[in-house]
PDB file of C-alpha atoms in Angstrom:
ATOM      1  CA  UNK A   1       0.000   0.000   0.000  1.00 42.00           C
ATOM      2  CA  UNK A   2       1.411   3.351  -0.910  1.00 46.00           C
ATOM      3  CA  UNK A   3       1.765   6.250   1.745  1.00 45.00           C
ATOM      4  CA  UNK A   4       0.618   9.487   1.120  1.00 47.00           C
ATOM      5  CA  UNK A   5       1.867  12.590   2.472  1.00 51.00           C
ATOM      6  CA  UNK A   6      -0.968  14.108   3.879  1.00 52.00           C
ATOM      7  CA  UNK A   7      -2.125  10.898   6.099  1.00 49.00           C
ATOM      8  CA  UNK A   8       1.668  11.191   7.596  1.00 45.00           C
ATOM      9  CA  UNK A   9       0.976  14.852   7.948  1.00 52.00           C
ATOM     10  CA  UNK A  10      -2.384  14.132   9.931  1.00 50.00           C
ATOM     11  CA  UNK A  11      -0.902  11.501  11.927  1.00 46.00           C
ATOM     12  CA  UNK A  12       1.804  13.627  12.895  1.00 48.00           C
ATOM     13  CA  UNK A  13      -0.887  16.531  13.739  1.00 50.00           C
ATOM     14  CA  UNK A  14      -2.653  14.301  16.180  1.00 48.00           C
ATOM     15  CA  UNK A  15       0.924  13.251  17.799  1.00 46.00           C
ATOM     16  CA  UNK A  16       2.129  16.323  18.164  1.00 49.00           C
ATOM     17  CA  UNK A  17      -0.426  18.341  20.314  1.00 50.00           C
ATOM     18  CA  UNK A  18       1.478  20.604  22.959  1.00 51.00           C
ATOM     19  CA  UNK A  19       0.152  19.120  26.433  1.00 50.00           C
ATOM     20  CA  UNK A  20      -2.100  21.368  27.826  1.00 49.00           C
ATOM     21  CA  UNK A  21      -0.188  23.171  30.877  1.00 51.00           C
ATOM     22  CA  UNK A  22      -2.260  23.159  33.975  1.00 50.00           C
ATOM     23  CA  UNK A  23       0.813  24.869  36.256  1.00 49.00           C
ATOM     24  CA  UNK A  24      -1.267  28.540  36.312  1.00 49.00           C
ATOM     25  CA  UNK A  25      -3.879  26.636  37.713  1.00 48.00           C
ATOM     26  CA  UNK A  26      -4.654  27.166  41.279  1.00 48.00           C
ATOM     27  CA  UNK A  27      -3.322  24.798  44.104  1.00 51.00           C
ATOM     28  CA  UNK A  28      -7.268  24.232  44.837  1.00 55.00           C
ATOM     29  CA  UNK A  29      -8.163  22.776  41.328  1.00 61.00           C
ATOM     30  CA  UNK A  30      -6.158  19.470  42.197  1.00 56.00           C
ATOM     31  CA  UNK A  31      -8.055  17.311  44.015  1.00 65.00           C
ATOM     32  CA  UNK A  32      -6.813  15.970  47.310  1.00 79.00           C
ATOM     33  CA  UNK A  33      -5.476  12.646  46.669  1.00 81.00           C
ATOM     34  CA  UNK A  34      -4.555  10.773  49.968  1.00 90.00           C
ATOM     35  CA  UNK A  35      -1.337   8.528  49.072  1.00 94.00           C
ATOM     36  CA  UNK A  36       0.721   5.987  51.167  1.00 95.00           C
ATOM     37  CA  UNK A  37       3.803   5.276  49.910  1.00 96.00           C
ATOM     38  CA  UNK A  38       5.194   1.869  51.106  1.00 97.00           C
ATOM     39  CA  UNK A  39       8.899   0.707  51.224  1.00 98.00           C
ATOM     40  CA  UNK A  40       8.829  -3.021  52.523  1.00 98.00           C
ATOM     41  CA  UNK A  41      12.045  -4.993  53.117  1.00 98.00           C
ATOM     42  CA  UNK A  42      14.249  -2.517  53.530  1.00 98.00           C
ATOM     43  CA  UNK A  43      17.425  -4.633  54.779  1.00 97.00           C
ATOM     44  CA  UNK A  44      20.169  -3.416  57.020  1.00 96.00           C
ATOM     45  CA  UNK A  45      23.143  -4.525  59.076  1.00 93.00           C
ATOM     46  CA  UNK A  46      23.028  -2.587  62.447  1.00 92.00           C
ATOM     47  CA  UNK A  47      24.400  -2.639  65.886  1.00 88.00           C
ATOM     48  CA  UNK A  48      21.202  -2.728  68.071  1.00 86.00           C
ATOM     49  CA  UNK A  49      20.251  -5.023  70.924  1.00 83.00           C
ATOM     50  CA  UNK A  50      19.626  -5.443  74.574  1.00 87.00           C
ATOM     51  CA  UNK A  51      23.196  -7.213  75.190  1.00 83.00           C
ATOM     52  CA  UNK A  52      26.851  -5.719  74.713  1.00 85.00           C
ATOM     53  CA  UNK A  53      27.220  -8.792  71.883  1.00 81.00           C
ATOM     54  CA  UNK A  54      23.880  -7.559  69.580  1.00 82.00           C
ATOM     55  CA  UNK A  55      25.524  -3.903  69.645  1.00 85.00           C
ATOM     56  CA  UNK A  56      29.212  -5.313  69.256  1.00 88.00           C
ATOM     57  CA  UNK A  57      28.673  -7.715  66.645  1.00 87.00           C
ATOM     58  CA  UNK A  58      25.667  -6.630  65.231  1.00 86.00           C
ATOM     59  CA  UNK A  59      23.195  -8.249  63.149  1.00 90.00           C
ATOM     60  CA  UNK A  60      20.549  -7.919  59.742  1.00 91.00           C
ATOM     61  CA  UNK A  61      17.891  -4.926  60.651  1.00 95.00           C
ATOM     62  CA  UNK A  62      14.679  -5.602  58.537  1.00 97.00           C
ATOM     63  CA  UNK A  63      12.822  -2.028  58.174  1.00 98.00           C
ATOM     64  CA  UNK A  64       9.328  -1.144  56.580  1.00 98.00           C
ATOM     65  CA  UNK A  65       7.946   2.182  56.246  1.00 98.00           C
ATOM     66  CA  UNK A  66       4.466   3.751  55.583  1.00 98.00           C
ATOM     67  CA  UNK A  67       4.511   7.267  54.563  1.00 98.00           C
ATOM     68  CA  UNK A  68       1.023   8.528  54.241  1.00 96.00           C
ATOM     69  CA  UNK A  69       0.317  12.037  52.477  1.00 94.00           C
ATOM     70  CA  UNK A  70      -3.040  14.105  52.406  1.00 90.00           C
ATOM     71  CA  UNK A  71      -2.342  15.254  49.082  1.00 89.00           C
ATOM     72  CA  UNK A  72      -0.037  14.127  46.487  1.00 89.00           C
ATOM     73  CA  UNK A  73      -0.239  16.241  43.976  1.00 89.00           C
ATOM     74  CA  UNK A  74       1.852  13.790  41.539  1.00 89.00           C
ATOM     75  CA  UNK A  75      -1.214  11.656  40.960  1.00 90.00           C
ATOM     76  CA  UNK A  76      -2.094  14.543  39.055  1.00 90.00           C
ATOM     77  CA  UNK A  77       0.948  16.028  37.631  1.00 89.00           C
ATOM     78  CA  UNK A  78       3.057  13.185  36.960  1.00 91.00           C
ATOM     79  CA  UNK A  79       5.928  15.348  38.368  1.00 91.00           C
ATOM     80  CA  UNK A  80       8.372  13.645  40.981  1.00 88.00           C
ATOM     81  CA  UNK A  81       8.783  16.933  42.545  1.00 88.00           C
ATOM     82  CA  UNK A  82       5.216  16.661  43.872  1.00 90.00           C
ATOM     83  CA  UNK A  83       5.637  13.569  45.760  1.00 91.00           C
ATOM     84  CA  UNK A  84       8.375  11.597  48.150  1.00 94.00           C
ATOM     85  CA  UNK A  85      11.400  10.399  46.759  1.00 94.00           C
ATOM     86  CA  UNK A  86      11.502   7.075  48.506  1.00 94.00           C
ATOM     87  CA  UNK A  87      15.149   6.695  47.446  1.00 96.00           C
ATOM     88  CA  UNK A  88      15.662   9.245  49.928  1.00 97.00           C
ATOM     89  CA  UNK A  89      13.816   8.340  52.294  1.00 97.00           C
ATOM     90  CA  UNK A  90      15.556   4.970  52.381  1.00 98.00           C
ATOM     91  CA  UNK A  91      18.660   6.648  52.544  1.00 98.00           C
ATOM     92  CA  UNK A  92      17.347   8.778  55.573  1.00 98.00           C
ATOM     93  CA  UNK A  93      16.521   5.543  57.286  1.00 98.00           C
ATOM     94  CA  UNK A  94      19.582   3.794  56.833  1.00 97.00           C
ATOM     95  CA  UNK A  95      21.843   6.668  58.379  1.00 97.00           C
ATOM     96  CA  UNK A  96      19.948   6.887  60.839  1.00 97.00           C
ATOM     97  CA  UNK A  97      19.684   3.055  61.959  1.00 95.00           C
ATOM     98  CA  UNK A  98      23.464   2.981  61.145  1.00 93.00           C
ATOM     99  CA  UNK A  99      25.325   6.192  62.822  1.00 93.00           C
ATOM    100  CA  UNK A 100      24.517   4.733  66.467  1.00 91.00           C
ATOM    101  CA  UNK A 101      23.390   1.649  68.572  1.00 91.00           C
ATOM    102  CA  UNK A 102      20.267   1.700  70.115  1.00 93.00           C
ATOM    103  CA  UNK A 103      18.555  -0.747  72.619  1.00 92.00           C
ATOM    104  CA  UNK A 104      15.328  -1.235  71.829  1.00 93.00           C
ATOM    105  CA  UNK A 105      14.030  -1.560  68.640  1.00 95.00           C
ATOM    106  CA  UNK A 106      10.869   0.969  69.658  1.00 96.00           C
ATOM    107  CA  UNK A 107      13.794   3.716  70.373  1.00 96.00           C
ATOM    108  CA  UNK A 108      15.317   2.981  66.626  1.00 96.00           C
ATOM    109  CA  UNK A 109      12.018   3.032  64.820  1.00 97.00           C
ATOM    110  CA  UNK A 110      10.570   5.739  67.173  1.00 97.00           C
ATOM    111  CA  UNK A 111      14.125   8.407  65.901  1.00 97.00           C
ATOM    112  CA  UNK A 112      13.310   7.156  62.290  1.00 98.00           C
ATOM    113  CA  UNK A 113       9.899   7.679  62.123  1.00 98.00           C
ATOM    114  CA  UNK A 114      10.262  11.265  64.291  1.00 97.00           C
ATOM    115  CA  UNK A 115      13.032  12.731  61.321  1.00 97.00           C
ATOM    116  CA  UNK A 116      11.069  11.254  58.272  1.00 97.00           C
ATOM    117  CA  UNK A 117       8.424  13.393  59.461  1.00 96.00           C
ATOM    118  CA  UNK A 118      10.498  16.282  60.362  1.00 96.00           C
ATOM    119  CA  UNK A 119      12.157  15.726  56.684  1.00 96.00           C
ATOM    120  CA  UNK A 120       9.465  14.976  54.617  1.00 95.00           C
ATOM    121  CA  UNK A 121       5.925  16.230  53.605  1.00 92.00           C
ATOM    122  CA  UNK A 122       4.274  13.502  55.279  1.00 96.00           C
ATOM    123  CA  UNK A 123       1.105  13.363  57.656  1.00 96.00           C
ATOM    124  CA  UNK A 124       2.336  10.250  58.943  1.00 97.00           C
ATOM    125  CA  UNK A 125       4.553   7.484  59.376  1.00 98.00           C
ATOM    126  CA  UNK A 126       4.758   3.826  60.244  1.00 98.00           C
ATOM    127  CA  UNK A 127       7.932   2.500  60.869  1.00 98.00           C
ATOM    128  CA  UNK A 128       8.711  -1.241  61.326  1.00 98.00           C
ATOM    129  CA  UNK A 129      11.843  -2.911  63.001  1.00 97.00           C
ATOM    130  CA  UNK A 130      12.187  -6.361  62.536  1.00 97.00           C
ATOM    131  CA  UNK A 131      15.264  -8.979  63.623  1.00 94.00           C
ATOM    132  CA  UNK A 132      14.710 -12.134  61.067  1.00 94.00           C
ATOM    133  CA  UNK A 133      17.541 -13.875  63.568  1.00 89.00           C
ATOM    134  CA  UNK A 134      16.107 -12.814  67.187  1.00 89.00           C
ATOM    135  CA  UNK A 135      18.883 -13.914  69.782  1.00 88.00           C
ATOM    136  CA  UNK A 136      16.106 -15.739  71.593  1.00 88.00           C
ATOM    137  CA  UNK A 137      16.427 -19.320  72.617  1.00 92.00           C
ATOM    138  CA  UNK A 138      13.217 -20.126  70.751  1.00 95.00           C
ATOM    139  CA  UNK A 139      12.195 -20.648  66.875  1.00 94.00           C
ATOM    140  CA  UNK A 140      11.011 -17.807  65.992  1.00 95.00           C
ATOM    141  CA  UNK A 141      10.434 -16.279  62.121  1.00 94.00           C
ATOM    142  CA  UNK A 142      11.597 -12.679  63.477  1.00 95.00           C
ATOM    143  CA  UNK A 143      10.576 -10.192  66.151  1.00 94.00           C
ATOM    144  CA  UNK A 144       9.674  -6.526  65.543  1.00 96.00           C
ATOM    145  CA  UNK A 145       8.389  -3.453  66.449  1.00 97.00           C
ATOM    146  CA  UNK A 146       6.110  -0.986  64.778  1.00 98.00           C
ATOM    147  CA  UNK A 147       5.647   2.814  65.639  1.00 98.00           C
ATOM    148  CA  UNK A 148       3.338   4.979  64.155  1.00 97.00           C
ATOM    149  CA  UNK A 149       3.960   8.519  64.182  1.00 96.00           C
ATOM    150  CA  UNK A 150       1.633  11.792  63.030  1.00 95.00           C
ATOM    151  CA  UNK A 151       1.819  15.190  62.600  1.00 90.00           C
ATOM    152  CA  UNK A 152       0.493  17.012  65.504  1.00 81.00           C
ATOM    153  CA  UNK A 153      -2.158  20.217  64.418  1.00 71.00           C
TER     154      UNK A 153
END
């Protein structure tokens, strides 16, 4: 079948068409779009424990986080600036589980989840600390913690 010009010409119109640019718009024509963005599995090896040989030898630090937003405008702009980056917020989590021993596991995930909010444009957060290998003298598939922090109004 032989092309002709013009049918290249209208596909290319269609194609083409400048995207229409909603930035003038008001903050108040995006709709509020609650989002929770999940990072599961996040795996770490820390110093934290109840007995000089957890913080001395250390051990794998399973951590999941819930970040939960009011409004994310990236559901409607598509733009990465208008959401979390949850490469950072890994990041975020990992210095902070790594720079110091801590005890418990509610003091860890209670200083992670208190600087994700302080860091991020987040409601709230759910953080969870799991040890896959508990130094416990029963089976056990792991033992963890979760803490839930909000922004206070």
């Amino acid at each position: 079948m032989e092309r002709r010009d013009d049918d290249i010409d209208d596909i290319d119109d269609d194609v083409d068409e400048e995207p229409v640019d909603d930035s003038d718009d008001e903050d108040d024509d995006v709709p509020d779009t609650p989002v929770s963005i999940e990072i599961s599995g996040l795996s770490l090896y820390t110093h934290h424990g109840v007995s000089a040989a957890e913080r001395e030898v250390g051990q794998r630090l399973v951590l999941d986080i819930t970040l939960d937003m009011l409004r994310n405008d990236a559901t409607t702009t598509d733009d990465v600036a208008d959401t979390v980056d949850y490469g950072e917020v890994c990041q975020l989590a990992a210095l902070i589980a790594q720079q110091r021993s801590y005890r418990t596991l509610e003091r860890l995930a209670t200083a992670i989840a208190d600087r994700l909010l302080d860091d991020f444009d987040v409601h709230s957060v759910m953080v969870k600390a799991s040890k896959p290998e508990p130094p416990i003298p029963l089976p056990v598939d792991e033992a963890s913690v979760t803490v839930w922090r909000e922004i206070e109004e």
